[in-house]
PDB file of C-alpha atoms in Angstrom:
ATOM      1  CA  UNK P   1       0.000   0.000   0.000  1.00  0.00           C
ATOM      2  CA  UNK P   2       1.501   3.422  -1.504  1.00  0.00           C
ATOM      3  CA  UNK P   3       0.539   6.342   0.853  1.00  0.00           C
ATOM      4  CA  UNK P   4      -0.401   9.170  -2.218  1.00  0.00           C
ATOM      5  CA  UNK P   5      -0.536  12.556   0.188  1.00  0.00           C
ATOM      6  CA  UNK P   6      -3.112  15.672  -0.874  1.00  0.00           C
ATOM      7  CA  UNK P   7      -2.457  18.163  -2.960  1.00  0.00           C
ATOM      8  CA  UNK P   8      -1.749  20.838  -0.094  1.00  0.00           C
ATOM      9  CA  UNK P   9       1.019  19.937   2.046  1.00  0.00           C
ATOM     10  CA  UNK P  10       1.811  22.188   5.142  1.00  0.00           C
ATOM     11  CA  UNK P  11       4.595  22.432   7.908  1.00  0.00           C
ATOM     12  CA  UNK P  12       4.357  24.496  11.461  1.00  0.00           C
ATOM     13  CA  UNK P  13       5.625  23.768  14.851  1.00  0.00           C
ATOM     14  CA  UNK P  14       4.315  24.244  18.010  1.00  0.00           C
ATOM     15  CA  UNK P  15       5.210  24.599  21.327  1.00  0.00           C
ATOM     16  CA  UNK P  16       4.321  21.847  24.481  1.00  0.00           C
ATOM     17  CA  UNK P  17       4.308  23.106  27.669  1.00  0.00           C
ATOM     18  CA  UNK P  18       7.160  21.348  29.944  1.00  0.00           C
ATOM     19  CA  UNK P  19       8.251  22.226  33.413  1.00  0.00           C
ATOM     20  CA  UNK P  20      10.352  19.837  33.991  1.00  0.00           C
ATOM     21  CA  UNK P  21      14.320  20.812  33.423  1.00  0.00           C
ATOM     22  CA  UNK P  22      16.029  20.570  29.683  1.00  0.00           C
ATOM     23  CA  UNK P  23      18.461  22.413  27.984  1.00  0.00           C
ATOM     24  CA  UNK P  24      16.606  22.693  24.625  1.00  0.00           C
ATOM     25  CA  UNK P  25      13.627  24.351  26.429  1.00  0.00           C
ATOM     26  CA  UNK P  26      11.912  27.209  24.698  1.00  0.00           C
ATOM     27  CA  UNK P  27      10.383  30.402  25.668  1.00  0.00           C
ATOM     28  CA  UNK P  28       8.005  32.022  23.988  1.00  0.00           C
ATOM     29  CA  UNK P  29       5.783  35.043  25.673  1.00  0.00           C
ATOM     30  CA  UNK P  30       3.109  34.955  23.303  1.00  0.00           C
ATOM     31  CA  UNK P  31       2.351  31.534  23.379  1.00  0.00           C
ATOM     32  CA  UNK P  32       0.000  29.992  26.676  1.00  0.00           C
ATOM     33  CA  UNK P  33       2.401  27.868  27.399  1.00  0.00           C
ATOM     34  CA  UNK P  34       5.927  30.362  27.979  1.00  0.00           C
ATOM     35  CA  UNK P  35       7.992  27.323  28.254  1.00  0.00           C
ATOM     36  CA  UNK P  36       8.355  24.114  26.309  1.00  0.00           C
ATOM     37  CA  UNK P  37       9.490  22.002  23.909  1.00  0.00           C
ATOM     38  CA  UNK P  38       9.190  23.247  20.272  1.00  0.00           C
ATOM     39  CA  UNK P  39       7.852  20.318  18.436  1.00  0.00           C
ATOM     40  CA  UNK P  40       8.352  20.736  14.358  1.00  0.00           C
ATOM     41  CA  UNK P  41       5.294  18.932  12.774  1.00  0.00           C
ATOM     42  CA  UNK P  42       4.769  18.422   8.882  1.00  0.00           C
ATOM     43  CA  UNK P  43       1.695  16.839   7.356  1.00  0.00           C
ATOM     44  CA  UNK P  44       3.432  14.675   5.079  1.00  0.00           C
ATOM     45  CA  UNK P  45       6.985  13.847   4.392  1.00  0.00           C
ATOM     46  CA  UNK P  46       8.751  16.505   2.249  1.00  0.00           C
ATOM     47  CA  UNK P  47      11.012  14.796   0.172  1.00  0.00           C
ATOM     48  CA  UNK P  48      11.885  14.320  -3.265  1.00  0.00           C
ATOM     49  CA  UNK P  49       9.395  12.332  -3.955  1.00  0.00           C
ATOM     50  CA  UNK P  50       6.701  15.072  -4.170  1.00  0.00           C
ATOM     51  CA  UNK P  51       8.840  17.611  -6.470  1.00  0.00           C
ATOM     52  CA  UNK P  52       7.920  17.929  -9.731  1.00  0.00           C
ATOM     53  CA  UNK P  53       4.236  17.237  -9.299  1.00  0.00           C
ATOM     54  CA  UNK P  54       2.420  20.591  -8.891  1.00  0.00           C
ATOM     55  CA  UNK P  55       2.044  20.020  -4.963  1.00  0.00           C
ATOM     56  CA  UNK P  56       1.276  22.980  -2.522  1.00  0.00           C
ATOM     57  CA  UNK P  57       3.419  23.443   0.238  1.00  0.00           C
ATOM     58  CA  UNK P  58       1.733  25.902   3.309  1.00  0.00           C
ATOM     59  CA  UNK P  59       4.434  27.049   5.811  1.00  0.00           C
ATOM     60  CA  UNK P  60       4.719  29.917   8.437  1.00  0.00           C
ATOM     61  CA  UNK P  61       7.523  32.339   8.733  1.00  0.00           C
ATOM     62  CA  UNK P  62       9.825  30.107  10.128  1.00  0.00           C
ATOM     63  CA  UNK P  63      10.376  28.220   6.904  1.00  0.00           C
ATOM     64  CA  UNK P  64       9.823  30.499   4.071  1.00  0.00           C
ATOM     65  CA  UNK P  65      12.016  32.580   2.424  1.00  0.00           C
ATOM     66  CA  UNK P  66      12.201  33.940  -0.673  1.00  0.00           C
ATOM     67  CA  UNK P  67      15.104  31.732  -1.897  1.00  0.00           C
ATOM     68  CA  UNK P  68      13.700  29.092  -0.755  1.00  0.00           C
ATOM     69  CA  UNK P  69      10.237  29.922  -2.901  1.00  0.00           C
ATOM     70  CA  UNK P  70      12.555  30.048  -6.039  1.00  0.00           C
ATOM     71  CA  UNK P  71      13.749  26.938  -5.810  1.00  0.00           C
ATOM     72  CA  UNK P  72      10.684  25.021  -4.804  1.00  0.00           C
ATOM     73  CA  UNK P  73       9.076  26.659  -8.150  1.00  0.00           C
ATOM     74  CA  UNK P  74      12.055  25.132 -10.027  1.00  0.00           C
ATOM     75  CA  UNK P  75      11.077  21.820  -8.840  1.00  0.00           C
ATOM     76  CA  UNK P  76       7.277  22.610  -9.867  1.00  0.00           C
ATOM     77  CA  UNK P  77       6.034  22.595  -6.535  1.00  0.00           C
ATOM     78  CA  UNK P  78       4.264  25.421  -5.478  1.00  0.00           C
ATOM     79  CA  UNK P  79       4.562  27.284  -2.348  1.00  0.00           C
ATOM     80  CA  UNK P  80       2.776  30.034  -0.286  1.00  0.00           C
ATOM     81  CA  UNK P  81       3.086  31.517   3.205  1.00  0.00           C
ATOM     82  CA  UNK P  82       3.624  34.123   5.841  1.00  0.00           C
ATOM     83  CA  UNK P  83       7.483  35.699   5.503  1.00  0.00           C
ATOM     84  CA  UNK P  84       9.337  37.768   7.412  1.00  0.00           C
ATOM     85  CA  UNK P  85      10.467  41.099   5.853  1.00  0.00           C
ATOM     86  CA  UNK P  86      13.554  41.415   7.360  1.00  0.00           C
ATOM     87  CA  UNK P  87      15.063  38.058   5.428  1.00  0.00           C
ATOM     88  CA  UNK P  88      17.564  38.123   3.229  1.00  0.00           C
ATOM     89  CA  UNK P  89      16.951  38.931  -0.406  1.00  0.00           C
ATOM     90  CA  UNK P  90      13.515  40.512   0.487  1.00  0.00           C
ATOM     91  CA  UNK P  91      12.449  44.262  -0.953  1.00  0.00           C
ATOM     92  CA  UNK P  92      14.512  46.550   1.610  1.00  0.00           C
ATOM     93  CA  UNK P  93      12.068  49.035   1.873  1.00  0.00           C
ATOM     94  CA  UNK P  94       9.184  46.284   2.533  1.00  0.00           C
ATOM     95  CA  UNK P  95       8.765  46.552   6.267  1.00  0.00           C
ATOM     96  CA  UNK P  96       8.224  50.583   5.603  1.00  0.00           C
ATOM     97  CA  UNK P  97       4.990  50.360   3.732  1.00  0.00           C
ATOM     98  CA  UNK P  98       2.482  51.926   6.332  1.00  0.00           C
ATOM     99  CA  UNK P  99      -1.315  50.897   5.427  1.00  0.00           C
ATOM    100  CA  UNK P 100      -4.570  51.291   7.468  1.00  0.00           C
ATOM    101  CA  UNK P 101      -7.390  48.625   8.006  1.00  0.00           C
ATOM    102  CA  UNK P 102      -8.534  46.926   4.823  1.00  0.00           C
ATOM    103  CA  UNK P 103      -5.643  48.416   2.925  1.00  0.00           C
ATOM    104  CA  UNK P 104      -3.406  45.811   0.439  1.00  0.00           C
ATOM    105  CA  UNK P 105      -0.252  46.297  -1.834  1.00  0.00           C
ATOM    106  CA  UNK P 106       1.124  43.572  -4.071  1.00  0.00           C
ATOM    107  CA  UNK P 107       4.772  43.638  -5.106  1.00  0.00           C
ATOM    108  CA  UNK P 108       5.290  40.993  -7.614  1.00  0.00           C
ATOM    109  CA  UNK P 109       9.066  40.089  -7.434  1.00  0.00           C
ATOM    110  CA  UNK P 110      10.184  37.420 -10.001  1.00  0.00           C
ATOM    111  CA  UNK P 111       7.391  35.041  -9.960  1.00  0.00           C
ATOM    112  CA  UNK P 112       5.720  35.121  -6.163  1.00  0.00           C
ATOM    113  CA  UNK P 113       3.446  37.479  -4.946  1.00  0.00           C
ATOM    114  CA  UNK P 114       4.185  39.590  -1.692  1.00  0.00           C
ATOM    115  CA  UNK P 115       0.241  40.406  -0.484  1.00  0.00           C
ATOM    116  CA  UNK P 116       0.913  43.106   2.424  1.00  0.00           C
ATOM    117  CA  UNK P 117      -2.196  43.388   4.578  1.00  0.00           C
ATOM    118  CA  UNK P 118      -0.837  43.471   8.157  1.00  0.00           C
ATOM    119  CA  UNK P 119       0.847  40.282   7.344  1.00  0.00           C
ATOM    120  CA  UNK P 120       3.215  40.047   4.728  1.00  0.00           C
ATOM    121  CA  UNK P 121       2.406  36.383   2.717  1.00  0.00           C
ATOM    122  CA  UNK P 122       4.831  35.481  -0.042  1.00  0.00           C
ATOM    123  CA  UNK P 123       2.899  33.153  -2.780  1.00  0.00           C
ATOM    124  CA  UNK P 124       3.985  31.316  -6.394  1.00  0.00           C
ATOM    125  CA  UNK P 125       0.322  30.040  -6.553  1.00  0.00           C
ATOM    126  CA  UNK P 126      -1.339  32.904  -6.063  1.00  0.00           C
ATOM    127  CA  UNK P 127      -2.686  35.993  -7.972  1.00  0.00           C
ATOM    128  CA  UNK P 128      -3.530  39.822  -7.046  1.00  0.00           C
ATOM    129  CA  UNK P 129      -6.966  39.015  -6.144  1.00  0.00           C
ATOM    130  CA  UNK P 130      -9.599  39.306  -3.382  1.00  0.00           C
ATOM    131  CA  UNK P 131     -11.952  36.805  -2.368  1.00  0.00           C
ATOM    132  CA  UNK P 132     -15.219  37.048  -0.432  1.00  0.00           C
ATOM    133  CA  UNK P 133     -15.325  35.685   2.957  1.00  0.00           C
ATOM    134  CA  UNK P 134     -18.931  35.532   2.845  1.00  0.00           C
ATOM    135  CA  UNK P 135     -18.877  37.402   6.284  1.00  0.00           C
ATOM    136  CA  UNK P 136     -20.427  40.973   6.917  1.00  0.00           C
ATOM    137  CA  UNK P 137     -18.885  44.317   8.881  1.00  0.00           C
ATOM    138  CA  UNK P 138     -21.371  46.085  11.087  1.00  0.00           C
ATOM    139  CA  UNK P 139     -22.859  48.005   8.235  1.00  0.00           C
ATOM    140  CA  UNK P 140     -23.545  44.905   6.052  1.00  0.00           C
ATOM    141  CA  UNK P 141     -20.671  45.140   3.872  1.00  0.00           C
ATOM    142  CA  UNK P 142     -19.027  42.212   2.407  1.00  0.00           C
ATOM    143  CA  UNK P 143     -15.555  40.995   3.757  1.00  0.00           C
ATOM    144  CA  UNK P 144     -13.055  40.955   1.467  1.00  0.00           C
ATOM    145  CA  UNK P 145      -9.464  39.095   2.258  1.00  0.00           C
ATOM    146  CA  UNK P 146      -6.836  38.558  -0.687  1.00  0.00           C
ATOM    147  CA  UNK P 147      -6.774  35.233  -2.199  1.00  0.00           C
ATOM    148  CA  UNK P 148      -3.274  33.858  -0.741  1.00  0.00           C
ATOM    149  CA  UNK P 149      -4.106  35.247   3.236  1.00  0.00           C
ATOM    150  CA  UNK P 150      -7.600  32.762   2.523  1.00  0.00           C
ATOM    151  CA  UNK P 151      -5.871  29.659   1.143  1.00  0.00           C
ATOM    152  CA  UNK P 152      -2.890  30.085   3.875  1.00  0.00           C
ATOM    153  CA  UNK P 153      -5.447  30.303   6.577  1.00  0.00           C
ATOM    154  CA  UNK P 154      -7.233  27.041   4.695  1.00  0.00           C
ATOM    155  CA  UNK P 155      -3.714  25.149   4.073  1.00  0.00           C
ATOM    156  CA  UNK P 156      -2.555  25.901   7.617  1.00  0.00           C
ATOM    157  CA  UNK P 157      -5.824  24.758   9.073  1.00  0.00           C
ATOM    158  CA  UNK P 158      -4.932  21.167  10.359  1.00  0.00           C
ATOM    159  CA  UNK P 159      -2.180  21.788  12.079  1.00  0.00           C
ATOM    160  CA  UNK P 160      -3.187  25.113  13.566  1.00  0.00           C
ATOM    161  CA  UNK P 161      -6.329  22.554  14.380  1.00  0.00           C
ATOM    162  CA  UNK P 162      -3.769  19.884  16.112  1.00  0.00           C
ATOM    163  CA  UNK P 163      -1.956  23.025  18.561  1.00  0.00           C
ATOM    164  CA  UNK P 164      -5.931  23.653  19.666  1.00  0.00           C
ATOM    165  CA  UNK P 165      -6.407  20.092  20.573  1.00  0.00           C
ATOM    166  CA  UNK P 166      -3.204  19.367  22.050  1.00  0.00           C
ATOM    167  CA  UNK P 167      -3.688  22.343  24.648  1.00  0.00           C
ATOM    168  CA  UNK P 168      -6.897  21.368  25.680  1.00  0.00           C
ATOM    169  CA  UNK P 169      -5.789  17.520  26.694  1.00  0.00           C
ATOM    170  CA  UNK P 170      -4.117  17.381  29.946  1.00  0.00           C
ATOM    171  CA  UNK P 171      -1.519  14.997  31.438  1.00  0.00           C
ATOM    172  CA  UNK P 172      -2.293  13.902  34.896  1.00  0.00           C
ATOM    173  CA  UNK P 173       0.541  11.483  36.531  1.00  0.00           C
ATOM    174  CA  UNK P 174       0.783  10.695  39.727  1.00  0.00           C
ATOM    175  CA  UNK P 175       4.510   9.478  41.126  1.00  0.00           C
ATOM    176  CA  UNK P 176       5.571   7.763  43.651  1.00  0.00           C
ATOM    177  CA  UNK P 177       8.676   7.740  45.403  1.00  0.00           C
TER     178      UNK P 177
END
């Protein structure tokens, strides 16, 4: 039996909570749990295996960078996600565009797609446009989100899912000395 994965492929980590002592312990304000063990989880294997057949790869701004876009485009495997605008080989003047609620820019560098709206996403799937979220503002106005910030929030969705679930579950041992 030959596991085939889905056509969207996405990688994240997370952070468990851990009290206990370890050298490789994180900390991380933002997160509910400050301390921890960073855990690096992947849907599927990445590999060569899935180059050079039109997959979608989903990762946060850990991972992506714009080199590493290029070269997963010459492999034919597409890639899109959030990207920090201080990295290397990024627009230097990115992370000085100002905008105000609802506001978007697109720089198209090469062949991915910067869509600045509070988050900066890069994209080689993606086009310039908006998409409806089919939810309302207070004076009945339609939503509208650009099409890469909808299918990273989509792509990203089962492992952002996972985090959620993990919290939730506690571990409850009792020892005894």
């Amino acid at each position: 039996m030959m596991y085939v994965p889905k056509q969207d492929i996405c990688t994240d980590e997370s952070l468990w909570k851990f009290k206990g002592r370890l050298r490789f312990k994180q900390y991380n304000p933002t997160k509910c749990a400050c301390f921890g063990v960073k855990v690096y989880k992947r849907q599927s294997e990445l590999n060569e295996s899935l180059f050079n057949k039109g997959y979608n790869i989903y990762m946060d701004n850990w991972y992506s960078s714009r080199d590493l876009f290029q070269h997963l485009q010459t492999r034919k495997t597409n890639a899109c996600g959030t990207v920090r605008t201080h990295r290397e080989n990024m627009p230097p003047d990115l992370h000085k565009i100002k905008l105000r609620k609802g506001e978007t820019v697109y720089l198209c560098i090469d062949s991915g797609i910067f869509a600045l709206k509070n988050v900066c996403m890069l994209s080689t799937t993606h086009s310039a446009s908006m998409k409806d979220t089919k939810k309302q503002d207070e004076d009945g106005n339609a939503i509208m989100k650009p099409s890469v910030v909808v299918s990273y929030n989509e792509g990203m969705g089962g492992v952002d899912c996972s985090d959620q679930l993990a919290t939730t579950h506690k571990f409850v041992r009792k020892f005894v000395k």
